[in-house]
Short mmCIF file of C-alpha atoms and ligand atoms in Angstrom, two decimals:
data_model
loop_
_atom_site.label_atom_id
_atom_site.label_comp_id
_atom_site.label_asym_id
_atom_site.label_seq_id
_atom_site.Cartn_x
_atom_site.Cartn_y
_atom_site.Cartn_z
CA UNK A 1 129.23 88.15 127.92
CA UNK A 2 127.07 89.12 125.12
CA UNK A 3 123.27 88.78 125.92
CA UNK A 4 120.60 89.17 123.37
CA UNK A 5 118.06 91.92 123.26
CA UNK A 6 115.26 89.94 125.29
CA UNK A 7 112.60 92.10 123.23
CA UNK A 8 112.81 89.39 120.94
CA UNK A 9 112.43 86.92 123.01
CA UNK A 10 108.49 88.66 123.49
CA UNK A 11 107.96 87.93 120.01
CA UNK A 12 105.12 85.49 119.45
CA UNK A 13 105.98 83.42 116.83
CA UNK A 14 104.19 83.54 113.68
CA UNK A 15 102.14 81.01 113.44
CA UNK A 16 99.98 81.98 110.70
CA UNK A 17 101.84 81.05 107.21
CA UNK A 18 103.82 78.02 108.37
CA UNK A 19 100.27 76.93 109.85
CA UNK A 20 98.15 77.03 106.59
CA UNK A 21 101.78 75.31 104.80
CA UNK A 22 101.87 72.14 107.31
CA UNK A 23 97.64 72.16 106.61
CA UNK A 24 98.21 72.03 103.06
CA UNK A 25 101.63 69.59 102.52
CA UNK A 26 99.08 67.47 105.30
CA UNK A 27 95.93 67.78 102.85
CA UNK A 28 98.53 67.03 99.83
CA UNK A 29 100.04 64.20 101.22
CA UNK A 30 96.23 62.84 102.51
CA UNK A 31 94.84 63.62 98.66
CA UNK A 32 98.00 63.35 96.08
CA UNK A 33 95.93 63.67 93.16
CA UNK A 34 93.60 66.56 94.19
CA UNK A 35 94.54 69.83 92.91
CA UNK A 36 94.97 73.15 95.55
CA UNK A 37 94.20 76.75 93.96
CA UNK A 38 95.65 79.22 96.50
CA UNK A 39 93.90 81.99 97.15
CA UNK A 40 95.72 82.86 100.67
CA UNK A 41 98.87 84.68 99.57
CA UNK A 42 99.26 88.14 98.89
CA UNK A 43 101.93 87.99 96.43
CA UNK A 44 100.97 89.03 92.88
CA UNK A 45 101.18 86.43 90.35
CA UNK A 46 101.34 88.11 86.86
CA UNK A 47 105.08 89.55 85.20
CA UNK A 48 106.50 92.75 85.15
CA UNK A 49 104.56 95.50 82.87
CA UNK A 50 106.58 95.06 79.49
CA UNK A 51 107.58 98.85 79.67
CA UNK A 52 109.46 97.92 83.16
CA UNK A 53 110.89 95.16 81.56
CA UNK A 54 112.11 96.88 78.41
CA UNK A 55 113.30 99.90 81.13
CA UNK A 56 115.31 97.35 83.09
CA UNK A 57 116.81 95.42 79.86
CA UNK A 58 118.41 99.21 79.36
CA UNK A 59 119.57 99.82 82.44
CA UNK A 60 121.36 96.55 82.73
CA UNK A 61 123.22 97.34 79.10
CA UNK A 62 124.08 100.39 80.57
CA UNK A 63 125.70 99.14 83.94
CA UNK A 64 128.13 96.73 81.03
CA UNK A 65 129.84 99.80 79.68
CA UNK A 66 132.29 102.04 81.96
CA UNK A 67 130.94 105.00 79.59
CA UNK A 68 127.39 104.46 81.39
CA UNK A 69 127.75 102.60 84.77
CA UNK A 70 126.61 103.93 87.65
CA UNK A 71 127.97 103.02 91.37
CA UNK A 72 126.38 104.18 94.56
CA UNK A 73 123.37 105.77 93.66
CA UNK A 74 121.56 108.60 96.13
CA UNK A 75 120.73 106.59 99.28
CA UNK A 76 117.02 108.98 99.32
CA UNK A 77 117.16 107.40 95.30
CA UNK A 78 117.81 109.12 91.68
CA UNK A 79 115.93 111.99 91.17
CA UNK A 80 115.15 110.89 87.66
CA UNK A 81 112.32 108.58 89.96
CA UNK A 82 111.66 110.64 92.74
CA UNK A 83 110.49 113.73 90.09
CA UNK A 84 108.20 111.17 88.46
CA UNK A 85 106.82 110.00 91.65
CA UNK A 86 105.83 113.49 93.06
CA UNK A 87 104.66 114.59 89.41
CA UNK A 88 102.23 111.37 88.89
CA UNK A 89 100.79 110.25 92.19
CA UNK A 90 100.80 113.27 93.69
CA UNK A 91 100.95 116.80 91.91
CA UNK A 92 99.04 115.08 89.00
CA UNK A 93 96.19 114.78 92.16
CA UNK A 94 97.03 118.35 93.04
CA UNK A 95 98.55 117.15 96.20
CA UNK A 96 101.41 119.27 97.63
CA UNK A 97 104.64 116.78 97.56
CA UNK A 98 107.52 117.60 96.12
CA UNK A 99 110.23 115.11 94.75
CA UNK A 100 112.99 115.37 97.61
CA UNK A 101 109.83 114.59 99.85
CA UNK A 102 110.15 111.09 98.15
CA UNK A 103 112.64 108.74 99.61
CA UNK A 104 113.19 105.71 97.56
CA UNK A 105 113.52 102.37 99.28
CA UNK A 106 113.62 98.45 98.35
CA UNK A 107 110.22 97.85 100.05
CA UNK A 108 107.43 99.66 102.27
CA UNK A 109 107.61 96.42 104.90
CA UNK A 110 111.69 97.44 105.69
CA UNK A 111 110.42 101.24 105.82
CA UNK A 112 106.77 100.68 108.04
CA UNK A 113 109.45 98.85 110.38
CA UNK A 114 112.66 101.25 110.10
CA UNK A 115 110.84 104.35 110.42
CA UNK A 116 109.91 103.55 113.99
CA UNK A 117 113.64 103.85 115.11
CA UNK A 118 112.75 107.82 114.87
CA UNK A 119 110.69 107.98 117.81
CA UNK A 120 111.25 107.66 121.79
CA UNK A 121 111.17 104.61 123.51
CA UNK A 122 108.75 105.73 125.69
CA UNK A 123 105.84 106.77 122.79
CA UNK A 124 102.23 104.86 122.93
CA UNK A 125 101.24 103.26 120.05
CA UNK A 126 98.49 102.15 118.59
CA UNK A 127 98.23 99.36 115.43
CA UNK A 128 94.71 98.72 114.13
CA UNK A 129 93.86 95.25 115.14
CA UNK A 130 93.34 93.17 112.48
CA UNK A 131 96.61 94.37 111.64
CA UNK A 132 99.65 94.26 109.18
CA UNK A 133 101.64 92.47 111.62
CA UNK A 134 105.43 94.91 110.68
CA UNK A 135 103.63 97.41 112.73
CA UNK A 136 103.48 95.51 115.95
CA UNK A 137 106.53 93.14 115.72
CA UNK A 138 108.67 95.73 115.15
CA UNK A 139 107.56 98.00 118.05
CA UNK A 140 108.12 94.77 119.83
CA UNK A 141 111.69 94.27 118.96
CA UNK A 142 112.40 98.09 119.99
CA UNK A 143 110.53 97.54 123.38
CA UNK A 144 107.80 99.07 123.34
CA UNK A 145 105.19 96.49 124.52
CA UNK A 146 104.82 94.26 127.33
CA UNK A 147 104.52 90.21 126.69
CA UNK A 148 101.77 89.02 124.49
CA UNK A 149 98.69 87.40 126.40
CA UNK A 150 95.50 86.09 124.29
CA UNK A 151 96.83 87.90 121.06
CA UNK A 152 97.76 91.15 122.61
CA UNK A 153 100.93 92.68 123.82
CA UNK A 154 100.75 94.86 126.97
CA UNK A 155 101.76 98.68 125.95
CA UNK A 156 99.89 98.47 122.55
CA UNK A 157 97.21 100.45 122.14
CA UNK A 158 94.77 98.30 119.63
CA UNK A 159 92.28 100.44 117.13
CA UNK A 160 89.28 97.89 116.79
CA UNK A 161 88.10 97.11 112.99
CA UNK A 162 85.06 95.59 113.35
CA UNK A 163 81.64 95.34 111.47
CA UNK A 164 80.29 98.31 113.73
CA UNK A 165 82.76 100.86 112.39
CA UNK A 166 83.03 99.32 108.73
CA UNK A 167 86.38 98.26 109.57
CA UNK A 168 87.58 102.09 109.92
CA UNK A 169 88.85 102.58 113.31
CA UNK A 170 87.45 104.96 115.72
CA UNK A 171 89.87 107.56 117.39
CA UNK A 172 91.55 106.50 120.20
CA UNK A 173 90.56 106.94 123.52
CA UNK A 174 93.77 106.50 125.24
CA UNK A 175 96.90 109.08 125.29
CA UNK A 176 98.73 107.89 121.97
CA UNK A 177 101.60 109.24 120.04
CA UNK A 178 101.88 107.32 117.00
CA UNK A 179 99.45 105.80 114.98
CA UNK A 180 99.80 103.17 112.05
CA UNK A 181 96.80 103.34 109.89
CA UNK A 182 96.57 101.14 106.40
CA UNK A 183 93.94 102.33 103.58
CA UNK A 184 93.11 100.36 101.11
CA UNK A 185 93.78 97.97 104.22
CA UNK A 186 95.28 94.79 104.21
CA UNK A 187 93.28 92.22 105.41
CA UNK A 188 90.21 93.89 105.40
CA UNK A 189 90.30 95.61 102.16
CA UNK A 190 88.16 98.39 103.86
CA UNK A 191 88.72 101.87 102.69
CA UNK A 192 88.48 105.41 104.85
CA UNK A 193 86.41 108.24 103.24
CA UNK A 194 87.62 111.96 102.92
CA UNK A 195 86.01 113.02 106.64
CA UNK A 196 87.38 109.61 108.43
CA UNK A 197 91.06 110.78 107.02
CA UNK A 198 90.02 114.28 107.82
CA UNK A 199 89.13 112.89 111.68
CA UNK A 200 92.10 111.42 112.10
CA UNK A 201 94.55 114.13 110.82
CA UNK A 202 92.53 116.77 113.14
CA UNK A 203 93.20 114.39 115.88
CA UNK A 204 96.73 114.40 115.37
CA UNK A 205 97.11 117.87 115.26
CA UNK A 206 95.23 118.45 118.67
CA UNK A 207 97.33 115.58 120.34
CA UNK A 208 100.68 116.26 118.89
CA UNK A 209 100.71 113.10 117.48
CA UNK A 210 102.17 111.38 114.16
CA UNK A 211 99.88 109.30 111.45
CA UNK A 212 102.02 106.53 109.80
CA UNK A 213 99.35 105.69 106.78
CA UNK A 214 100.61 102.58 104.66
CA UNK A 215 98.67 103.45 101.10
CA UNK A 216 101.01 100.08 99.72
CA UNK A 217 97.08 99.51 97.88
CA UNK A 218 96.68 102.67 96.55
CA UNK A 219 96.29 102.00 92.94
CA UNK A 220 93.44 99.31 94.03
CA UNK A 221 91.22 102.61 94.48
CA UNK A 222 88.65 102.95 91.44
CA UNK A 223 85.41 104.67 93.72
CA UNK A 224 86.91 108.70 92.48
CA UNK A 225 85.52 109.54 96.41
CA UNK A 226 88.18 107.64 97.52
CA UNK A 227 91.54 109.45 98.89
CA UNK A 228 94.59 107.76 97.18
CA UNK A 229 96.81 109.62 99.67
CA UNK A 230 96.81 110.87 103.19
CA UNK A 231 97.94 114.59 101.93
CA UNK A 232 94.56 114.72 100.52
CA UNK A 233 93.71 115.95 103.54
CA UNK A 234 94.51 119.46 104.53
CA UNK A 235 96.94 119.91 107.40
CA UNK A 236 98.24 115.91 106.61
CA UNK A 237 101.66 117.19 106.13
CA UNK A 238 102.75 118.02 109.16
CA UNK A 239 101.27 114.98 111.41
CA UNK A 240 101.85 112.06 108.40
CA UNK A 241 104.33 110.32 106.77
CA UNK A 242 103.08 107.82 104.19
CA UNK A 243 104.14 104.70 102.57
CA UNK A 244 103.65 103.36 99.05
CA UNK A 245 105.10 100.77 97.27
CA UNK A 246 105.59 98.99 93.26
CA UNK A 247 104.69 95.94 94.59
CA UNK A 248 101.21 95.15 93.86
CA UNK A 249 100.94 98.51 92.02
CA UNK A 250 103.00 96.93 89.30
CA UNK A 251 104.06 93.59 89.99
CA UNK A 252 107.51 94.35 92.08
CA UNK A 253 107.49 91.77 94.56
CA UNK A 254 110.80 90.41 93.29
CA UNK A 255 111.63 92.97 91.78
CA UNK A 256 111.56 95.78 95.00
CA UNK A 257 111.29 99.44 94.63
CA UNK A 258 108.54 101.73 97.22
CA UNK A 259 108.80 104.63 98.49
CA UNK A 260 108.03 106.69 101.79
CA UNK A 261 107.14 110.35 101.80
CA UNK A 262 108.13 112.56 104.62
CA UNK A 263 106.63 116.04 104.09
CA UNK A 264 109.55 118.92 104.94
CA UNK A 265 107.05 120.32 107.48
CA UNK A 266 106.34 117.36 108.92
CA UNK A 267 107.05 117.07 112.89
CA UNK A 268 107.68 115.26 115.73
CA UNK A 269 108.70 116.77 118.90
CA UNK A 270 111.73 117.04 121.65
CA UNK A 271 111.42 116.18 124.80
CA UNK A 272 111.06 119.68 125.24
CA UNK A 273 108.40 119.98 123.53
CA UNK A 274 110.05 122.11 120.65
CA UNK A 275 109.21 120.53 117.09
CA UNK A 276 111.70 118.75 115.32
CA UNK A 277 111.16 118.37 111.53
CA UNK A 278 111.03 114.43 110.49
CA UNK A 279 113.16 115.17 107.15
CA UNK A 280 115.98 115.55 108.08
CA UNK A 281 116.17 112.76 110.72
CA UNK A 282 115.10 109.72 108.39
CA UNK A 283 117.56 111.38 105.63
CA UNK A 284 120.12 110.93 108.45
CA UNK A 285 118.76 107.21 108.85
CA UNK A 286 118.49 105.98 105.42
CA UNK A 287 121.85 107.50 104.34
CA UNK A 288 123.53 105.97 107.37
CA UNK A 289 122.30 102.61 107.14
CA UNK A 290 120.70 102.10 103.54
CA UNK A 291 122.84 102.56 100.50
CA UNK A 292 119.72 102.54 97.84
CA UNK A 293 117.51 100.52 95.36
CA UNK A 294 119.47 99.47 92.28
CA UNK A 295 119.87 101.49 89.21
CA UNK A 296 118.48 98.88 87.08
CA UNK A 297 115.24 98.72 89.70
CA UNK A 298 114.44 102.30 89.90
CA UNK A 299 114.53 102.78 86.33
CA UNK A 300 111.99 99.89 85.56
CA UNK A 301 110.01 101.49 88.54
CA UNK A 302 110.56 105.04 87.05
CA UNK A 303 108.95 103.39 83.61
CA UNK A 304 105.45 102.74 85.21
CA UNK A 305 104.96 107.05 84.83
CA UNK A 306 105.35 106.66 81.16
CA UNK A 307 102.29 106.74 78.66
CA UNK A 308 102.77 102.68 78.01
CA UNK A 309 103.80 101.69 82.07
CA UNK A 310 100.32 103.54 83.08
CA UNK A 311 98.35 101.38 81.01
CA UNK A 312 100.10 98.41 81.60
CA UNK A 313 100.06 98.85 85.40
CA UNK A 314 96.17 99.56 85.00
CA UNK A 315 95.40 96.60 82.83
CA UNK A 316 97.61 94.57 85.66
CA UNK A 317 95.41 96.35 88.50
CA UNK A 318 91.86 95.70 86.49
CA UNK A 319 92.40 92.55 86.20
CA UNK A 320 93.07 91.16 90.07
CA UNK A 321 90.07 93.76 90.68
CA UNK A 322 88.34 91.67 88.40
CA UNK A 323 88.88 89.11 90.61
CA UNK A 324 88.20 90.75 93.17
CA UNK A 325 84.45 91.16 92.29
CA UNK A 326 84.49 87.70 90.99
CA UNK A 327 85.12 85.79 94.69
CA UNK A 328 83.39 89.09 96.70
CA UNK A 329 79.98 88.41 94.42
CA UNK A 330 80.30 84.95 94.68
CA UNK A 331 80.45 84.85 98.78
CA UNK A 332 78.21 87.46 98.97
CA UNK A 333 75.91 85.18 96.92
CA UNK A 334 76.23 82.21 98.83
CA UNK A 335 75.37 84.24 101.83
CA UNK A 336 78.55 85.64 103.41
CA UNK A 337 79.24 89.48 104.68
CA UNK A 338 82.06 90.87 102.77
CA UNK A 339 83.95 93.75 102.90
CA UNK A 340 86.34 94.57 100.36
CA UNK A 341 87.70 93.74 97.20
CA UNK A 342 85.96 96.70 94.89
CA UNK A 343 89.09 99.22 96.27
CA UNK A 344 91.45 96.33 97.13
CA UNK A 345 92.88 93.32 96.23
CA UNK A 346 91.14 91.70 99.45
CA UNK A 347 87.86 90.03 100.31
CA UNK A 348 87.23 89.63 103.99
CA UNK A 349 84.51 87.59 104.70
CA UNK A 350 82.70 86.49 108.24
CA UNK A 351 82.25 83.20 107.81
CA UNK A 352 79.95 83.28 111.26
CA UNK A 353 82.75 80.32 112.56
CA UNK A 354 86.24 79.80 113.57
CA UNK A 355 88.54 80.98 111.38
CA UNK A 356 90.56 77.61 111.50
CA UNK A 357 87.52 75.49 110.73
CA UNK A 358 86.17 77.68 108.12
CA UNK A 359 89.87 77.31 106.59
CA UNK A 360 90.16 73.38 106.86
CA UNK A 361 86.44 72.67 105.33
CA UNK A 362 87.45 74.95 102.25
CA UNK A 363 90.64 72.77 102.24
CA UNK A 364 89.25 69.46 102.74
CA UNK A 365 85.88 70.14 100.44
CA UNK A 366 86.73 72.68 97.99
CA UNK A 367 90.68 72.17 97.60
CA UNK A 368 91.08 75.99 98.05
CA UNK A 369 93.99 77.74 100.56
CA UNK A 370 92.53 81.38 102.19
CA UNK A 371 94.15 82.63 104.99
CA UNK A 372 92.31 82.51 108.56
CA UNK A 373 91.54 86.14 109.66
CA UNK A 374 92.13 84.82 113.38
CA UNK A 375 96.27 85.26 112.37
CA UNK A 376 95.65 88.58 112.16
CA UNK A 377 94.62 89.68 115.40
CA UNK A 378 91.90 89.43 117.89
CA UNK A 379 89.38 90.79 115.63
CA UNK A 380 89.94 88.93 112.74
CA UNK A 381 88.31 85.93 114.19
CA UNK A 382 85.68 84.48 112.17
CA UNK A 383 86.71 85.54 109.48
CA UNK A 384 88.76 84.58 106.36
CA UNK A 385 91.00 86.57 103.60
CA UNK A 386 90.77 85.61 100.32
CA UNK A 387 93.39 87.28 97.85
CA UNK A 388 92.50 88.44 93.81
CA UNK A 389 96.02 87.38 93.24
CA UNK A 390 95.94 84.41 90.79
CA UNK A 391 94.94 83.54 87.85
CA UNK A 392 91.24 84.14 86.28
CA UNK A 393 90.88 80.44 85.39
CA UNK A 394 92.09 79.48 88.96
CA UNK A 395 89.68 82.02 90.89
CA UNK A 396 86.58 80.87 88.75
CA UNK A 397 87.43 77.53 89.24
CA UNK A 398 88.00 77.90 93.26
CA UNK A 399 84.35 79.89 93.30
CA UNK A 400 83.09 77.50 91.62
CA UNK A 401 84.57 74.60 93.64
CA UNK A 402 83.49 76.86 97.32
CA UNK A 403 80.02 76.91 95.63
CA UNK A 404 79.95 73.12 95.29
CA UNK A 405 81.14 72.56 98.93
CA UNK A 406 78.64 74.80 100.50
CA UNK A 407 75.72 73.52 98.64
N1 LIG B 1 102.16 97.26 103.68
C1 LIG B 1 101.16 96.39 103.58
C2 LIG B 1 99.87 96.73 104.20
C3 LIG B 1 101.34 95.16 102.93
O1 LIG B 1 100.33 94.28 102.86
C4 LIG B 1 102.60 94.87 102.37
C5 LIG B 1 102.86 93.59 101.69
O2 LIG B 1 102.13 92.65 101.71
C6 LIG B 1 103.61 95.81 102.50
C7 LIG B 1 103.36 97.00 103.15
C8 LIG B 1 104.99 95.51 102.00
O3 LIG B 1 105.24 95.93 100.75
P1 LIG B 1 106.67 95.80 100.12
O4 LIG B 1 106.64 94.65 99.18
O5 LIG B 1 106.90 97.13 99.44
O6 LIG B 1 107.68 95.61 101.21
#
């Protein structure tokens, strides 16, 4: 007989986007000839930076001629990418990360989730709560948690980002191994300063513990004071691996390229207690089970490092932060706490109610979709997420519509 693995069976189901879908198709159905401007997603809406495009037009001529076709590719990806990824977000920074520390992937939600498969069964882990929810699901699936009860799995250590700590949070007071951490974060849009990053890597050091930091918002960072990347911080490389990705970077959503570095020196530990370099191990995972990003993808993605992809990718980047500061100057005008959305793509705003009813008044009054912060853990209720990515014309209109219904 072949029985399931009952880990999934712990799952709770995900309530969140098919929630806010049946609210709106019921609103739509209700209202035919009122128009919705979504401002819940956090897809990017804009096209491909021409110089990715032009990249990718090349690469596809060059996969019709035998003379220039390429096959399997490196599983960790071509190195003609991975040298342009440690040269311009990291050595360009004067961060220590060399290219075959770069392992290319088709998207930092497959890696955040595979990478796990690395460590013991038995490791403690803690997810920040509110919470990219890949960190926790998939921890689920590998049993590591207990069932779910009010919003929280037994066996999960949850790092509370609340108001108090500016959404940053504090080090763990429980015996933990690994540690998923997300700066510029998604939903709060909070960021972590130099001595917060600093904090945690000490912390890992002393406990023998691993940082998994998810910078997938990176290029959302503007304030200089900012670290774009965990090996900022001296000593990161041996307790973090970090994630980035080319989707809301540069628009690569459909497209998928991201990346995840693992430092050579970066450890883990047997349980003997001897380290065990990281490296080697997710090599031995990716090239196993992964057989690369297309040629034609990591070309367009290796076209964001040139002269023309940088200022494409900024002028895509400027203007969902211009957004950004659009909707967080707006709430913040009409009286809301925000947090967010001058480093990040995100506003998070306590709307001082329910999450739910907060989202079904902007719905009913204003025709405008956020995304209740109560579907992303415990501490995101009362509050909502609203997203930069749209349209100019559709986020002045929905600010100006949420300033309508609130008068
Ligand atoms: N990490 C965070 C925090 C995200 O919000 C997302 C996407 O929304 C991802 C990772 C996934 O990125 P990718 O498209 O590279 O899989």
């Amino acid at each position: 007989m072949i029985t399931i693995n009952t880990n999934y069976t712990k799952l709770k189901a995900s309530y969140l986007f098919s929630d806010i879908a049946r609210r709106v198709a019921d609103f739509t159905k209700a209202h035919p000839h009122k128009s919705i401007i979504r401002l819940g997603i956090g897809d990017v809406t804009r096209a491909l930076p021409d110089a990715c495009i032009q990249a990718f037009h090349g690469a596809v001529d060059e996969m019709a001629r035998d003379a220039t076709f390429r096959g399997y590719g490196p599983e960790q990806g071509y190195d003609f990418l991975r040298e342009k990824i440690a040269a311009g977000d990291f050595q360009s920074r004067g961060v220590d990360i060399a290219a075959d520390e770069i392992f290319v992937s088709d998207g930092s939600k497959c890696d955040t989730g595979n990478i796990q498969e690395l460590f013991a069964l038995d490791a403690a882990i803690a997810v920040p709560d509110p919470v990219y929810p890949v960190y926790v699901d998939t921890n689920v699936m590998a049993g590591r948690t207990g069932v779910n009860e009010n919003d929280r799995y037994s066996g999960l250590c949850y790092l509370e980002s609340t108001e108090q700590n500016g959404f940053v949070p504090d080090l763990p007071c429980e015996p933990v191994d690994l540690v998923y951490l997300c700066f510029p974060n998604n939903p709060t849009g909070a960021t972590a300063t130099r001595e917060q990053l600093a904090a945690w890597v000490a912390w890992a050091h002393e406990h023998r513990a691993l940082l998994l930091f998810d910078a997938a918002y990176e290029r959302f960072i503007r304030d200089p004071a900012i670290p774009h990347s965990i090996y900022e911080i001296e000593g990161a490389r041996e307790v973090a691996v970090e994630f980035r990705s080319f989707s809301k970077t540069a628009g690569f959503t459909g497209a998928r390229c991201a990346f995840t570095v693992v430092p050579r020196n970066c450890r883990a530990f047997t349980p003997g207690g001897a380290a065990q370099m990281l490296h080697p191990l997710w090599l031995r995972r990716q090239s196993t089970k992964f057989n690369g990003v297309s040629y034609p993808v990591q070309r367009a993605a290796a076209a964001v490092y040139s002269p023309q992809g940088q200022a494409q990718v900024d002028g895509l980047v400027d203007g969902y932060l211009e957004n950004a500061r659009i909707i967080r100057e707006k709430m913040c005008n009409l009286g809301f706490a925000c947090t967010g959305g001058d480093n990040s793509p995100y506003i998070w705003i306590n709307t001082r109610q329910d999450s739910w009813a907060f989202f079904d008044m902007l719905l009913d009054k204003a025709g405008v979709v956020c995304t209740p912060g109560a579907g992303f853990g415990r501490c995101g209720q009362g509050y909502i997420r609203i997203s930069a990515f749209n349209s100019r014309d559709n986020v002045e209109q929905a600010m100006e519509r949420i300033s309508d219904a609130l008068a």
